[in-house]
Amino acid sequence: MKAQIRLRNTLLTLVTYLIAAAFLFPLVWMFMAAFKTEAQAFATPPVFIFTPTLENFEKAMGSYFPALRNSLIAAVGSTVLAFILGLPAAFALAVYPTRRAQNVLTWMLSTKFMPAVGVIVPLFLIYRNLDLLDTLPGLILMYTTMNLPLVVWMMHSYMTEIPYAIYEAAKVDGATVAQEFFGIALPLSTPGMAATALLCLIFAWNEVFFALNLTSSDAAPLSVFIGEFKTSQGLFWAQLSAAATLVVLPVLIFGWIAQRQLVRGLSFGAVK
Amino acid sequence: MTAAATPHAPAAHRRGFRLTPAALIWPALLYLILTTQVPFFMTVYYSFFRYNLAIPGARPFIGLDNYKNLLTDPQNLTILWNTVVLAGGTLILTLIIGAALALLLNRDFPGRALLRTLLISSFLVMPVVTAVVWKNMLLNPAFGFFSWVLTSLGLPTVDFLAQHPMASVIAMIAWEWTPFAMLILLTGLQSLPDDQIEAARLDGASPWQEFRFVVLPHWTQAIQVVVLMETIALLQVYGEIYGSTSGGPGLATTNLPYFIYQKAFAEYNIGLASAAGVITVVLTNVLAAYMLRLLTRTSRSE
């Protein structure tokens, strides 16, 4: 009986590892191709053992840097702007929780569910009139819209976890709202801020729709850059893999670090 | 919510400029209104006009004709159907595989934490990267990895994206979204107290009964979250289609977002694209309303 259970457990573990291997395969295959020569990347039967080369990374780098710079500026810029706008709101909603505040919070969250296709046409026309098309400020503005509800909602949930007695003590000492905000709320929710920032960076980095429709060349981020590989350049598998590796790796590392907060952010705290 | 229990009276006696809660909330609120509500109402407005950027000057009001056109043209019905099949098919696949993985990972075994971490990877990959890599390196009929697997098994090669475009796209997007289902469902499982399982076992419940009467009821919330969040997100799939099939062959993989992109940015048909945008928003909002109710229920019960 005991041996049977142990056998069953070992088998289940084996199955888990097999499914995991299958799921990781496309990524592993991509990482491997990044270090192959083009001929090796294309070879049938596929080459599993080879001498790695960095040649593809050197080739990909040339065109990669402008897009990388744009992605970095758009992701960091929108995260900072979303924090500047969202932190005070999250603080006010957490510390002065009226019924109206609840409604505001719910409404802000609802904007997160607004499909981009419902707003893209007028935005495109407005951007064209304001000369914001294919500019980084234009992209940052949209990514801020995308991340702001997340910042408010997540930071609100972190800030409500701060014991109210701390605020009360500060009030007795005559603290102003600004002092409560900068002196208590912000320092005590730093871990939450870090997690929220990571999520914002991941979402902005991976965004495709606004990037493709609001930028073309000057402000094109990595998603647009990689999209170009779908046609003729897709024939260069090794180079494509190297570029894709460079695009994916930072997000993978961020995501692995923030995996616990990922659940909270993605389900808006409905599952903890 | 601890703070809710302690109502707070703002101190009115302070002198000089005072930050009020409203002043702290308005910037964010205003920003979201300007960037989401205003453009959406413009979209609604445009949807009542025959408005084509390629034909400047003329912009006649045509009432609901754009909607009528969208909902009666059999071609457009295909697109609506594609949108539903894509979202539904992907959702079912991710739920089944995600639940299986969650149950497998909810046991104690060596390397479990590492596996859990690695398994979320495909969710973090940029959608366009997924599409381009799958299209070229995995699904390619001549050199792709899957072709090689089929040939070595003695089976004929398949041009996946040409012969089974929708199934291929669903498989690809399910690969991306399974980690999401797995993460949420696993977290849901882990919040189930051990003593409940033990109590059920002591009462002599079979593994099936244990799953059916203890695990499943507790799991409902997590499953609801997966279904709603994924449906909302999957109705908006765009990058994966753009990077792999470009909506083809023909209309086989064109969903609403891709259709809107084509109408607006290739054909400059602003009126029709706007009407399709409004339909997508309405469709999404029905689901979002349920999601929001679920969320408010959660935050109240805290």
Coordinates of C-alpha atoms in Angstrom, one line a residue:
Chain A
M1 CA 0.0 0.0 0.0
K2 CA 2.7 2.5 1.0
A3 CA 4.9 1.4 -1.9
Q4 CA 2.0 1.9 -4.2
I5 CA 1.4 5.4 -3.0
R6 CA 5.1 6.2 -3.4
L7 CA 5.1 4.8 -6.9
R8 CA 2.0 6.9 -7.7
N9 CA 3.7 10.0 -6.4
T10 CA 6.9 9.4 -8.4
L11 CA 4.8 8.9 -11.5
L12 CA 2.9 12.1 -10.9
T13 CA 6.1 14.0 -10.4
L14 CA 7.5 12.6 -13.6
V15 CA 4.3 13.7 -15.5
T16 CA 4.7 17.2 -14.0
Y17 CA 8.3 17.4 -15.2
L18 CA 7.3 16.2 -18.6
I19 CA 4.5 18.7 -19.0
A20 CA 6.8 21.4 -17.8
A21 CA 9.5 20.4 -20.3
A22 CA 6.9 20.6 -23.1
F23 CA 5.8 24.0 -22.0
L24 CA 9.3 25.3 -21.7
F25 CA 10.4 23.8 -25.0
P26 CA 9.5 26.7 -27.4
L27 CA 11.6 29.1 -25.2
V28 CA 14.5 26.7 -24.8
W29 CA 14.5 26.1 -28.5
M30 CA 14.6 29.9 -29.1
F31 CA 17.4 30.4 -26.6
M32 CA 19.4 27.6 -28.3
A33 CA 18.9 29.0 -31.8
A34 CA 20.2 32.3 -30.6
F35 CA 23.6 30.7 -30.2
K36 CA 23.6 28.7 -33.4
T37 CA 24.7 29.7 -36.9
E38 CA 21.9 30.3 -39.4
A39 CA 22.7 27.0 -41.1
Q40 CA 22.5 25.1 -37.8
A41 CA 19.2 26.9 -36.8
F42 CA 17.6 25.8 -40.0
A43 CA 19.0 22.2 -40.1
T44 CA 16.7 19.2 -40.4
P45 CA 17.0 17.0 -38.4
P46 CA 17.5 19.8 -35.7
V47 CA 20.9 20.3 -34.2
F48 CA 20.9 19.8 -30.4
I49 CA 24.7 19.9 -29.8
F50 CA 26.7 22.7 -31.3
T51 CA 29.4 25.2 -30.5
P52 CA 27.7 28.4 -29.3
T53 CA 28.4 31.6 -31.1
L54 CA 27.7 35.2 -30.1
E55 CA 27.6 36.3 -33.7
N56 CA 23.7 36.7 -33.8
F57 CA 23.7 38.9 -30.8
E58 CA 26.2 41.2 -32.4
K59 CA 24.1 41.4 -35.6
A60 CA 20.8 41.9 -33.7
M61 CA 22.3 44.6 -31.5
G62 CA 22.7 47.0 -34.3
S63 CA 19.0 47.5 -35.0
Y64 CA 18.1 46.5 -31.4
F65 CA 19.4 49.5 -29.5
P66 CA 17.1 52.3 -30.8
A67 CA 14.1 50.0 -30.1
L68 CA 15.5 49.1 -26.7
R69 CA 16.0 52.7 -25.8
N70 CA 12.4 53.5 -26.8
S71 CA 11.0 50.5 -24.8
L72 CA 13.0 51.5 -21.8
I73 CA 11.9 55.1 -21.9
A74 CA 8.3 54.2 -22.6
A75 CA 8.1 51.6 -19.8
V76 CA 10.0 53.6 -17.2
G77 CA 8.3 56.9 -18.1
S78 CA 4.8 55.5 -18.0
T79 CA 5.5 53.7 -14.7
V80 CA 6.8 56.9 -13.1
L81 CA 3.9 59.0 -14.4
A82 CA 1.3 56.3 -13.3
F83 CA 3.0 56.4 -9.8
I84 CA 2.9 60.2 -9.6
L85 CA -0.8 60.2 -10.5
G86 CA -1.8 57.0 -8.8
L87 CA 0.0 57.1 -5.4
P88 CA -1.9 60.1 -4.0
A89 CA -5.2 58.7 -5.2
A90 CA -4.5 55.3 -3.7
F91 CA -3.5 57.0 -0.4
A92 CA -6.6 59.2 -0.3
L93 CA -8.9 56.2 -1.1
A94 CA -7.2 54.1 1.5
V95 CA -7.2 56.6 4.3
Y96 CA -10.5 58.3 3.7
P97 CA -12.7 55.3 2.6
T98 CA -16.1 56.8 2.1
R99 CA -18.8 55.1 0.0
R100 CA -18.0 57.5 -2.8
A101 CA -14.3 56.5 -2.6
Q102 CA -15.3 52.9 -3.1
N103 CA -17.2 53.8 -6.2
V104 CA -14.3 55.8 -7.6
L105 CA -12.0 52.8 -7.0
T106 CA -14.4 50.5 -8.8
W107 CA -14.7 52.9 -11.6
M108 CA -10.9 53.3 -12.0
L109 CA -10.6 49.5 -12.1
S110 CA -13.3 49.3 -14.7
T111 CA -11.2 51.4 -17.1
K112 CA -8.6 48.7 -16.9
F113 CA -11.1 46.5 -18.8
M114 CA -11.6 49.0 -21.6
P115 CA -10.6 47.3 -24.8
A116 CA -7.9 49.3 -26.6
V117 CA -9.8 48.9 -29.9
G118 CA -12.7 50.9 -28.3
V119 CA -10.5 54.0 -28.1
I120 CA -7.8 53.6 -30.7
V121 CA -9.5 55.4 -33.6
P122 CA -10.1 58.7 -31.9
L123 CA -6.8 58.5 -30.2
F124 CA -5.1 58.0 -33.5
L125 CA -6.9 61.1 -34.9
I126 CA -6.2 63.2 -31.8
Y127 CA -2.5 62.2 -31.8
R128 CA -2.3 63.1 -35.5
N129 CA -3.7 66.5 -34.9
L130 CA -1.4 67.1 -31.8
D131 CA 1.7 65.7 -33.6
L132 CA 2.0 63.0 -31.0
L133 CA 2.1 60.1 -33.5
D134 CA 5.4 58.2 -33.4
T135 CA 6.6 60.1 -30.4
L136 CA 7.7 58.7 -27.0
P137 CA 5.5 61.1 -25.0
G138 CA 2.6 59.9 -27.0
L139 CA 3.4 56.3 -26.2
I140 CA 4.0 57.1 -22.5
L141 CA 0.6 58.8 -22.2
M142 CA -1.2 55.6 -23.4
Y143 CA 0.9 53.2 -21.3
T144 CA 0.1 55.4 -18.3
T145 CA -3.6 55.0 -19.0
M146 CA -2.9 51.2 -19.1
N147 CA -1.0 51.1 -15.8
L148 CA -2.7 53.8 -13.7
P149 CA -5.7 51.7 -12.6
L150 CA -3.3 48.9 -11.6
V151 CA -1.2 51.3 -9.6
V152 CA -4.2 52.8 -7.8
W153 CA -5.8 49.4 -7.1
M154 CA -2.7 47.6 -5.9
M155 CA -1.3 50.5 -3.9
H156 CA -4.7 51.0 -2.3
S157 CA -4.7 47.4 -1.2
Y158 CA -1.1 47.7 0.2
M159 CA -1.9 51.0 1.9
T160 CA -5.1 49.7 3.6
E161 CA -2.8 47.1 5.2
I162 CA -1.0 49.8 7.1
P163 CA -2.5 49.9 10.7
Y164 CA -4.7 52.9 11.0
A165 CA -3.4 53.6 14.5
I166 CA -0.2 54.9 13.0
Y167 CA -2.0 57.6 11.1
E168 CA -4.0 58.5 14.2
A169 CA -0.8 58.8 16.3
A170 CA 0.6 61.1 13.6
K171 CA -2.5 63.2 13.6
V172 CA -2.3 63.6 17.3
D173 CA 1.2 65.0 16.7
G174 CA -0.3 67.4 14.3
A175 CA 0.9 65.8 11.0
T176 CA -0.5 67.3 7.8
V177 CA -1.9 65.1 5.0
A178 CA 1.3 65.6 3.1
Q179 CA 3.3 64.4 6.1
E180 CA 1.1 61.4 6.4
F181 CA 1.5 60.6 2.8
F182 CA 5.3 61.1 2.5
G183 CA 6.1 60.1 6.1
I184 CA 3.9 57.1 6.7
A185 CA 2.1 55.8 3.6
L186 CA 5.0 55.8 1.2
P187 CA 7.8 54.4 3.4
L188 CA 5.5 51.7 4.8
S189 CA 4.4 50.5 1.4
T190 CA 7.8 50.3 -0.3
P191 CA 7.6 46.6 -0.9
G192 CA 4.2 47.0 -2.5
M193 CA 5.6 49.8 -4.7
A194 CA 8.4 47.6 -5.9
A195 CA 6.0 44.9 -6.8
T196 CA 3.6 47.3 -8.6
A197 CA 6.4 48.9 -10.5
L198 CA 7.7 45.5 -11.7
L199 CA 4.2 44.7 -13.0
C200 CA 3.9 48.1 -14.7
L201 CA 7.2 47.7 -16.4
I202 CA 6.3 44.2 -17.6
F203 CA 3.0 45.3 -19.0
A204 CA 4.4 48.4 -20.8
W205 CA 7.4 46.4 -22.1
N206 CA 5.2 43.7 -23.7
E207 CA 2.5 46.0 -25.0
V208 CA 1.8 45.7 -28.7
F209 CA -1.4 47.3 -29.8
F210 CA -0.7 51.0 -29.0
A211 CA 2.9 50.5 -30.1
L212 CA 1.9 49.3 -33.5
N213 CA -0.8 51.8 -34.1
L214 CA 0.7 54.9 -32.6
T215 CA 4.4 54.6 -33.6
S216 CA 6.1 53.6 -36.8
S217 CA 9.9 54.3 -36.7
D218 CA 11.2 57.0 -34.5
A219 CA 9.5 55.9 -31.3
A220 CA 9.0 52.2 -32.2
P221 CA 9.6 50.1 -29.2
L222 CA 10.8 46.4 -29.1
S223 CA 7.3 45.0 -29.9
V224 CA 7.3 46.8 -33.2
F225 CA 11.0 45.8 -33.8
I226 CA 10.3 42.1 -33.3
G227 CA 7.1 42.4 -35.4
E228 CA 9.3 43.2 -38.3
F229 CA 10.8 39.7 -38.1
K230 CA 7.4 38.2 -39.1
T231 CA 8.1 38.7 -42.8
S232 CA 11.4 38.5 -44.8
Q233 CA 13.7 38.7 -41.8
G234 CA 11.9 35.7 -40.2
L235 CA 14.1 33.7 -42.5
F236 CA 17.0 34.5 -40.2
W237 CA 16.1 32.2 -37.4
A238 CA 19.3 32.6 -35.4
Q239 CA 19.2 36.3 -35.6
L240 CA 15.5 36.4 -34.8
S241 CA 16.2 34.2 -31.8
A242 CA 19.0 36.4 -30.5
A243 CA 16.8 39.5 -30.8
A244 CA 13.8 37.7 -29.2
T245 CA 16.1 36.5 -26.4
L246 CA 17.2 40.1 -25.7
V247 CA 13.6 41.2 -25.6
V248 CA 12.2 38.4 -23.4
L249 CA 15.0 37.9 -20.9
P250 CA 14.5 41.1 -18.8
V251 CA 10.8 40.4 -18.5
L252 CA 11.4 36.8 -17.6
I253 CA 13.7 37.8 -14.8
F254 CA 11.4 40.5 -13.5
G255 CA 8.4 38.1 -13.7
W256 CA 10.2 35.3 -11.8
I257 CA 11.1 37.7 -9.0
A258 CA 7.6 39.1 -8.8
Q259 CA 5.6 35.9 -9.3
R260 CA 3.7 36.1 -5.9
Q261 CA 2.7 39.7 -6.6
L262 CA 1.8 38.7 -10.2
V263 CA -1.2 36.8 -8.8
R264 CA -2.3 39.7 -6.8
G265 CA -1.9 42.2 -9.6
L266 CA -3.4 40.0 -12.3
S267 CA -6.5 39.0 -10.3
F268 CA -6.7 42.5 -8.6
G269 CA -6.5 40.8 -5.3
A270 CA -9.5 38.5 -5.8
V271 CA -7.2 35.6 -5.3
K272 CA -4.5 35.8 -2.6
Chain B
M1 CA -10.4 46.8 5.3
T2 CA -9.3 48.1 8.7
A3 CA -9.6 51.7 7.9
A4 CA -13.2 51.5 7.0
A5 CA -14.2 50.8 10.6
T6 CA -12.6 54.0 11.8
P7 CA -14.3 57.0 10.1
H8 CA -12.0 59.9 10.0
A9 CA -12.9 63.6 10.4
P10 CA -10.6 65.9 8.5
A11 CA -9.1 68.5 10.7
A12 CA -10.6 71.8 9.5
H13 CA -8.6 74.1 11.7
R14 CA -5.3 73.8 9.8
R15 CA -4.2 77.0 8.1
G16 CA -2.9 77.6 4.6
F17 CA -3.0 75.2 1.6
R18 CA -4.4 71.9 2.6
L19 CA -4.5 68.7 0.6
T20 CA -7.9 67.3 0.6
P21 CA -8.7 63.7 -0.4
A22 CA -10.5 65.0 -3.5
A23 CA -7.4 67.0 -4.6
L24 CA -5.4 63.8 -4.3
I25 CA -7.8 61.7 -6.3
W26 CA -8.8 64.1 -9.1
P27 CA -5.5 64.1 -11.1
A28 CA -5.7 60.3 -11.6
L29 CA -9.5 60.4 -12.1
L30 CA -9.2 63.2 -14.6
Y31 CA -6.4 61.5 -16.5
L32 CA -8.4 58.3 -16.9
I33 CA -11.5 60.2 -18.0
L34 CA -9.6 62.1 -20.6
T35 CA -7.8 59.1 -22.0
T36 CA -10.5 56.4 -21.8
Q37 CA -14.0 57.9 -21.5
V38 CA -13.6 60.9 -23.9
P39 CA -12.1 58.8 -26.7
F40 CA -14.7 56.1 -26.2
F41 CA -17.6 58.6 -26.6
M42 CA -15.8 59.8 -29.7
T43 CA -15.8 56.3 -31.0
V44 CA -19.5 56.0 -30.3
Y45 CA -20.0 59.3 -32.2
Y46 CA -17.9 58.2 -35.2
S47 CA -19.8 55.0 -35.4
F48 CA -22.9 56.8 -36.6
F49 CA -21.2 58.3 -39.6
R50 CA -19.9 57.1 -43.0
Y51 CA -16.5 58.3 -42.3
N52 CA -13.5 57.4 -44.4
L53 CA -10.2 59.1 -44.1
A54 CA -9.4 58.3 -47.7
I55 CA -12.5 60.3 -48.8
P56 CA -12.0 63.7 -47.1
G57 CA -14.8 66.2 -46.8
A58 CA -17.9 64.0 -46.9
R59 CA -18.9 62.6 -43.5
P60 CA -22.7 61.9 -43.8
F61 CA -24.7 60.8 -40.7
I62 CA -26.0 57.2 -41.4
G63 CA -27.4 56.3 -38.0
L64 CA -27.1 52.6 -37.2
D65 CA -26.1 51.6 -40.7
N66 CA -22.5 50.7 -39.7
Y67 CA -23.9 48.4 -37.0
K68 CA -26.5 46.9 -39.4
N69 CA -23.7 46.3 -41.9
L70 CA -21.5 44.7 -39.2
L71 CA -24.2 42.4 -37.9
T72 CA -25.7 41.3 -41.2
D73 CA -22.8 40.9 -43.6
P74 CA -22.0 37.1 -43.4
Q75 CA -18.2 38.0 -43.7
N76 CA -18.4 40.0 -40.5
L77 CA -20.4 37.4 -38.8
T78 CA -17.4 35.1 -39.5
I79 CA -15.3 37.6 -37.6
L80 CA -17.6 37.7 -34.6
W81 CA -17.7 33.9 -34.6
N82 CA -13.8 33.8 -34.9
T83 CA -13.6 36.1 -31.9
V84 CA -15.8 33.8 -29.8
V85 CA -14.1 30.6 -31.0
L86 CA -10.7 32.0 -30.3
A87 CA -11.5 33.2 -26.8
G88 CA -13.6 30.2 -25.9
G89 CA -11.3 27.6 -27.3
T90 CA -8.3 29.1 -25.6
L91 CA -10.1 29.5 -22.4
I92 CA -11.2 25.8 -22.2
L93 CA -7.7 24.6 -23.1
T94 CA -6.0 26.8 -20.5
L95 CA -8.5 25.9 -17.8
I96 CA -8.0 22.1 -18.3
I97 CA -4.2 22.2 -18.6
G98 CA -3.9 24.9 -16.0
A99 CA -6.1 23.0 -13.5
A100 CA -4.1 19.8 -14.1
L101 CA -0.8 21.6 -13.6
A102 CA -2.1 23.3 -10.4
L103 CA -3.2 20.0 -8.9
L104 CA 0.2 18.5 -9.9
L105 CA 2.1 21.4 -8.4
N106 CA 0.0 21.3 -5.2
R107 CA 2.0 18.3 -4.0
D108 CA 5.3 18.1 -2.3
F109 CA 8.1 17.0 -4.6
P110 CA 11.7 17.9 -5.3
G111 CA 12.2 21.0 -7.5
R112 CA 8.6 22.1 -7.1
A113 CA 9.3 25.8 -6.4
L114 CA 11.7 26.0 -9.3
L115 CA 9.2 24.3 -11.6
R116 CA 6.5 26.7 -10.6
T117 CA 8.7 29.7 -11.3
L118 CA 9.8 28.3 -14.7
L119 CA 6.3 27.4 -15.7
I120 CA 5.1 31.0 -15.6
S121 CA 7.6 31.9 -18.3
S122 CA 5.4 31.6 -21.4
F123 CA 3.0 34.1 -19.9
L124 CA 5.7 36.7 -19.6
V125 CA 6.9 36.4 -23.2
M126 CA 5.9 39.3 -25.4
P127 CA 2.9 38.2 -27.6
V128 CA 4.7 39.3 -30.8
V129 CA 7.7 37.2 -29.9
T130 CA 5.5 34.2 -29.2
A131 CA 3.8 34.6 -32.6
V132 CA 7.0 35.1 -34.6
V133 CA 8.9 32.3 -33.0
W134 CA 6.0 29.8 -33.2
K135 CA 5.2 30.8 -36.8
N136 CA 8.8 30.5 -38.1
M137 CA 10.6 28.0 -35.9
L138 CA 7.9 25.6 -34.7
L139 CA 5.0 25.6 -37.2
N140 CA 7.0 26.1 -40.4
P141 CA 5.9 23.3 -42.8
A142 CA 9.4 22.7 -44.2
F143 CA 11.9 23.4 -41.4
G144 CA 9.8 23.8 -38.3
F145 CA 10.4 21.6 -35.3
F146 CA 6.9 20.1 -35.3
S147 CA 7.3 19.1 -38.9
W148 CA 10.4 17.3 -38.0
V149 CA 8.6 15.5 -35.2
L150 CA 5.8 14.4 -37.5
T151 CA 8.3 13.2 -40.2
S152 CA 10.3 11.2 -37.7
L153 CA 7.1 9.5 -36.6
G154 CA 6.5 8.6 -40.2
L155 CA 3.5 11.0 -40.5
P156 CA 3.0 13.5 -43.4
T157 CA 4.0 17.1 -42.7
V158 CA 1.3 19.6 -42.1
D159 CA 1.3 23.3 -42.9
F160 CA -0.3 24.2 -39.6
L161 CA -1.0 27.8 -40.2
A162 CA -2.4 27.2 -43.6
Q163 CA -4.4 24.0 -43.0
H164 CA -5.5 24.5 -39.4
P165 CA -5.1 28.2 -38.8
M166 CA -7.5 28.7 -36.0
A167 CA -6.4 25.5 -34.1
S168 CA -2.8 26.6 -34.4
V169 CA -3.5 30.1 -33.2
I170 CA -5.5 28.7 -30.3
A171 CA -2.7 26.3 -29.4
M172 CA -0.2 29.2 -29.4
I173 CA -2.3 31.5 -27.3
A174 CA -3.2 28.7 -24.9
W175 CA 0.5 28.1 -24.4
E176 CA 0.8 31.8 -23.4
W177 CA -2.2 31.8 -21.1
T178 CA -2.0 28.4 -19.4
P179 CA 0.5 29.8 -16.8
F180 CA -2.0 32.5 -15.8
A181 CA -4.7 29.8 -15.2
M182 CA -2.2 27.7 -13.4
L183 CA -0.9 30.5 -11.1
I184 CA -4.4 31.7 -10.1
L185 CA -5.7 28.1 -9.6
L186 CA -2.7 27.0 -7.7
T187 CA -3.0 30.1 -5.4
G188 CA -6.6 29.2 -4.9
L189 CA -5.7 25.6 -4.0
Q190 CA -3.0 26.7 -1.5
S191 CA -5.4 28.8 0.4
L192 CA -7.5 25.7 1.2
P193 CA -6.9 24.8 4.8
D194 CA -5.3 21.4 5.4
D195 CA -7.7 20.5 8.2
Q196 CA -10.6 20.6 5.8
I197 CA -9.0 17.9 3.7
E198 CA -8.0 15.9 6.7
A199 CA -11.5 16.1 8.1
A200 CA -12.9 14.8 4.8
R201 CA -10.4 11.9 4.8
L202 CA -11.2 11.0 8.4
D203 CA -14.9 10.8 7.3
G204 CA -13.7 8.3 4.7
A205 CA -14.2 10.4 1.6
S206 CA -12.8 8.9 -1.6
P207 CA -10.3 11.1 -3.6
W208 CA -13.2 12.0 -6.0
Q209 CA -15.5 12.9 -3.2
E210 CA -12.7 14.9 -1.6
F211 CA -12.2 16.8 -4.8
R212 CA -15.9 17.2 -5.6
F213 CA -17.1 18.3 -2.1
V214 CA -14.1 20.0 -0.6
V215 CA -11.7 21.2 -3.2
L216 CA -14.1 22.3 -6.0
P217 CA -16.4 24.5 -3.9
H218 CA -13.3 26.3 -2.5
W219 CA -11.9 26.6 -6.0
T220 CA -14.9 28.3 -7.5
Q221 CA -13.7 31.8 -6.9
A222 CA -10.3 31.2 -8.5
I223 CA -12.0 29.5 -11.5
Q224 CA -14.4 32.5 -11.9
V225 CA -11.4 34.8 -11.8
V226 CA -9.6 32.8 -14.5
V227 CA -12.7 32.6 -16.7
L228 CA -13.5 36.3 -16.5
M229 CA -10.1 37.8 -16.7
E230 CA -9.1 35.5 -19.5
T231 CA -12.2 36.1 -21.5
I232 CA -11.8 39.8 -21.2
A233 CA -8.2 39.6 -22.3
L234 CA -8.7 37.0 -25.0
L235 CA -11.5 39.1 -26.7
Q236 CA -8.7 41.6 -27.2
V237 CA -6.0 39.3 -28.6
Y238 CA -4.1 41.2 -31.3
G239 CA -0.3 40.8 -31.2
E240 CA -0.4 37.1 -31.6
I241 CA -2.5 37.4 -34.8
Y242 CA -0.5 40.3 -36.1
G243 CA 2.7 38.4 -35.7
S244 CA 1.6 35.0 -37.0
T245 CA -1.3 34.8 -39.5
S246 CA -2.2 38.5 -40.1
G247 CA -5.8 37.3 -39.8
G248 CA -5.5 34.8 -42.6
P249 CA -5.6 32.7 -44.6
G250 CA -8.6 34.7 -45.9
L251 CA -10.5 35.6 -42.8
A252 CA -9.8 32.3 -41.0
T253 CA -8.1 33.9 -38.0
T254 CA -9.4 37.5 -38.1
N255 CA -11.0 38.5 -34.8
L256 CA -12.6 41.8 -33.9
P257 CA -9.5 43.6 -32.7
Y258 CA -7.6 42.6 -35.9
F259 CA -10.6 43.5 -38.0
I260 CA -10.8 46.9 -36.4
Y261 CA -7.1 47.5 -37.0
Q262 CA -7.5 46.5 -40.7
K263 CA -10.6 48.7 -41.2
A264 CA -9.1 51.7 -39.5
F265 CA -5.5 51.6 -40.5
A266 CA -5.5 49.8 -43.8
E267 CA -8.9 50.9 -45.3
Y268 CA -9.3 54.1 -43.3
N269 CA -12.9 53.2 -42.7
I270 CA -13.3 55.0 -39.4
G271 CA -17.1 54.7 -39.2
L272 CA -17.2 50.9 -39.5
A273 CA -14.1 50.4 -37.3
S274 CA -15.7 52.6 -34.6
A275 CA -18.9 50.5 -34.7
A276 CA -16.9 47.3 -34.3
G277 CA -15.0 49.0 -31.4
V278 CA -18.2 49.8 -29.7
I279 CA -19.4 46.2 -30.0
T280 CA -16.1 45.0 -28.6
V281 CA -16.4 47.3 -25.6
V282 CA -20.0 46.3 -25.0
L283 CA -19.1 42.7 -25.1
T284 CA -16.2 43.2 -22.8
N285 CA -18.2 45.3 -20.4
V286 CA -20.8 42.7 -19.8
L287 CA -18.0 40.4 -18.6
A288 CA -16.2 43.1 -16.7
A289 CA -19.4 43.9 -14.8
Y290 CA -19.4 40.4 -13.4
M291 CA -15.7 40.6 -12.7
L292 CA -16.2 43.9 -10.8
R293 CA -19.0 42.4 -8.7
L294 CA -16.7 39.5 -7.9
L295 CA -14.0 41.9 -6.8
T296 CA -16.2 44.1 -4.7
R297 CA -17.6 40.9 -3.0
T298 CA -14.0 39.9 -2.2
S299 CA -12.9 43.2 -0.8
R300 CA -16.0 43.4 1.3
S301 CA -15.5 40.0 2.8
E302 CA -11.9 40.9 3.8

